[in-house]
mmCIF file of C-alpha atoms in Angstrom:
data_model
loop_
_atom_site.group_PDB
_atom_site.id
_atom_site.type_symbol
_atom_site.label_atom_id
_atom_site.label_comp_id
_atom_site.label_asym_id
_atom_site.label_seq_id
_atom_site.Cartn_x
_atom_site.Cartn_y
_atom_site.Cartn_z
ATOM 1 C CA UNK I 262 104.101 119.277 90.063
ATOM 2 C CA UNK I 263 104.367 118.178 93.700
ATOM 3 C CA UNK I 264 104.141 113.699 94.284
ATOM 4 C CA UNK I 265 101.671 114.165 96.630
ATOM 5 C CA UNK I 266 98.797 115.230 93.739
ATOM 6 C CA UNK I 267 99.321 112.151 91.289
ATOM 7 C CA UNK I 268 99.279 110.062 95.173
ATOM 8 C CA UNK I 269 95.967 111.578 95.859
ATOM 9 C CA UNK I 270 94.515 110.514 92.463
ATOM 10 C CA UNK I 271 96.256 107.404 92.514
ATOM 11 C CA UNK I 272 94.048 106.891 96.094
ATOM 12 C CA UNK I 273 91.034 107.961 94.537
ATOM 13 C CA UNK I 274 90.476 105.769 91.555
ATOM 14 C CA UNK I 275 92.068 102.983 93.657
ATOM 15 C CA UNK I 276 88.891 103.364 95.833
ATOM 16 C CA UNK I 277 86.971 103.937 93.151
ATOM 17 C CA UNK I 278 88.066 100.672 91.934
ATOM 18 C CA UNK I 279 87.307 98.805 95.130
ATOM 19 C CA UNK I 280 83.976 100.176 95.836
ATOM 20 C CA UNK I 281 83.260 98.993 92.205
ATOM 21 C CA UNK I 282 84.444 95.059 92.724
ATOM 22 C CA UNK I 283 82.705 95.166 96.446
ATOM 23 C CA UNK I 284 79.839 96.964 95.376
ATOM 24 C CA UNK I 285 78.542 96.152 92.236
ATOM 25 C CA UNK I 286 76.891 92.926 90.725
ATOM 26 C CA UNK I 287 77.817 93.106 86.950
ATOM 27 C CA UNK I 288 80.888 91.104 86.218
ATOM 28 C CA UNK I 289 81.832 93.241 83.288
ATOM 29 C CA UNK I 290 81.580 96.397 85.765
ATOM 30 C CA UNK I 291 83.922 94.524 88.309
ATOM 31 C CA UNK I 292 86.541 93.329 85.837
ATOM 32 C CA UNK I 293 86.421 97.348 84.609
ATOM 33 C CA UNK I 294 86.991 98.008 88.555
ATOM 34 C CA UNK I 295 89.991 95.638 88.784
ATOM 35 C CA UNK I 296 91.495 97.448 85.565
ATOM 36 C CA UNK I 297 90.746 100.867 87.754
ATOM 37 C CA UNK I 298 92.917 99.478 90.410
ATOM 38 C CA UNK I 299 95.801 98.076 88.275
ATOM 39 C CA UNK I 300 96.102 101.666 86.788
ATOM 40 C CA UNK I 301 95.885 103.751 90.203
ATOM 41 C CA UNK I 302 98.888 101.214 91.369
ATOM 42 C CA UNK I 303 100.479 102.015 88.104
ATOM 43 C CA UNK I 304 99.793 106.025 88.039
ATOM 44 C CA UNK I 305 101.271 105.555 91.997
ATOM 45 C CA UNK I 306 104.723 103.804 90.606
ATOM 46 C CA UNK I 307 105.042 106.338 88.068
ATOM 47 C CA UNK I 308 104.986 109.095 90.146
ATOM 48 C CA UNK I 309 107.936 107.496 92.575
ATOM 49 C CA UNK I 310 109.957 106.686 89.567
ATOM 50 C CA UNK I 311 109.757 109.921 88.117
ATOM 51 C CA UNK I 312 110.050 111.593 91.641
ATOM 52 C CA UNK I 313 113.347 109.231 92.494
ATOM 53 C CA UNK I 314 114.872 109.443 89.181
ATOM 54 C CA UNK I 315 114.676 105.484 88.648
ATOM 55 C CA UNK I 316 113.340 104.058 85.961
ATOM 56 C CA UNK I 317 112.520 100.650 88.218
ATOM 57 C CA UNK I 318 109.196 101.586 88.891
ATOM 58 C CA UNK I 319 108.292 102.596 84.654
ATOM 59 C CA UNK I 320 109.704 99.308 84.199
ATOM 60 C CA UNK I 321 107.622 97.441 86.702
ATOM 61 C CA UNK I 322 104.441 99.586 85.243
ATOM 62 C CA UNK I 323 105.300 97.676 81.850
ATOM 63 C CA UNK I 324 104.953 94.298 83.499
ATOM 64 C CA UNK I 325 101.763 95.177 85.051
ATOM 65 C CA UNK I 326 99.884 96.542 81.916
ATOM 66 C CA UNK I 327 100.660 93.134 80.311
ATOM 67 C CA UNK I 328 99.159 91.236 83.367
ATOM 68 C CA UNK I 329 96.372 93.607 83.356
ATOM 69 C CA UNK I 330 95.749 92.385 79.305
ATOM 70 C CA UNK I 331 95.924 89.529 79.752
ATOM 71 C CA UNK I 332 93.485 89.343 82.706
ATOM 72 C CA UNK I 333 91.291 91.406 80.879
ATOM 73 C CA UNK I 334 91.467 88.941 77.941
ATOM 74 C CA UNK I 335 90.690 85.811 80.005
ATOM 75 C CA UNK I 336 88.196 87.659 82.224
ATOM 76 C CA UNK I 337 86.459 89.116 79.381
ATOM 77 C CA UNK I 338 86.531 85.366 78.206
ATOM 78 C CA UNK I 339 84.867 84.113 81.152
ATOM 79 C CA UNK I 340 82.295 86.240 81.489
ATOM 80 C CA UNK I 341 81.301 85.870 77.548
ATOM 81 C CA UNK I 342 81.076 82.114 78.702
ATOM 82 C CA UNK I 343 79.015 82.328 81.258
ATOM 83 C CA UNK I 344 76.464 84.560 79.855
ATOM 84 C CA UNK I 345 76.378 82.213 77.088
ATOM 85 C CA UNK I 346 75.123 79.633 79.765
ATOM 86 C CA UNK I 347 73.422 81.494 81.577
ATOM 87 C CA UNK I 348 72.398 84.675 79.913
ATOM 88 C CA UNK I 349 73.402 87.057 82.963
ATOM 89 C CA UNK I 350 76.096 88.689 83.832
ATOM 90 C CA UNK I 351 74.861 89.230 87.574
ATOM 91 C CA UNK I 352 77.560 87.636 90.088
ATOM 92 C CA UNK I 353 74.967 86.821 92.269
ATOM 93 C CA UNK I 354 73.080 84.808 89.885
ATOM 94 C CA UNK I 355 75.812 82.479 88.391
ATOM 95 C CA UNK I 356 76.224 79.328 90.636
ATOM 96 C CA UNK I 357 79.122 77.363 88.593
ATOM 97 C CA UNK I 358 80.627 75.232 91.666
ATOM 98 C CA UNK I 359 76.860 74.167 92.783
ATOM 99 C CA UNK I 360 75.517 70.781 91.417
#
C-alpha cells in the first residue's frame, strides 16, 4: 500500500486531535485528544520506517507510547484531583492559580 494513505490518516486524526484540545471543554475529552495526536505522529513514523527500511522510526514510536502512558497516567491523575475539588471537569471552570 502506497505512504501517502497511512500520511493522509495520520493528518486526519492529527486534526482530529487538535480540534478536540482547542475545541472542547472537558479535560478528560482533551487529554483523549492529546493521546489522538501522539498516535497520528506515531502511525506517521511508522509508515517512513517501514517505507525506508529503518527501524529508527519503530524505535522512536516505542519511546513515544511510554511518554504517552505516562502522561495519560499523571493527566488522568490531575483531572481525578481536581474534580475531587471541584466536582467539574470543565476547563473553563477550574481556576487553580487564582486566589
Amino acid at each position: 500500500m502506497d505512504i501517502s494513505w497511512y500520511l493522509a490518516l495520520s493528518a486526519v486524526l492529527f486534526t482530529i486531535g487538535v480540534l478536540g484540545v482547542l475545541l472542547r471543554r472537558n479535560a478528560i475529552i482533551i487529554l483523549m485528544s492529546v493521546e489522538l495526536m501522539l498516535n497520528a505522529v506515531n502511525l506517521t513514523l511508522v509508515a517512513f520506517s517501514q517505507a525506508l527500511g529503518d527501524v529508527a522510526g519503530q524505535v522512536l514510536v516505542f519511546f513515544a507510547i511510554s511518554v504517552a502512558a505516562a502522561e495519560a497516567a499523571i493527566g488522568l491523575a490531575i483531572v481525578i484531583a481536581i474534580f475531587r475539588g471541584k466536582l467539574t471537569v470543565d476547563v473553563t471552570q477550574i481556576n487553580l492559580f487564582k486566589y
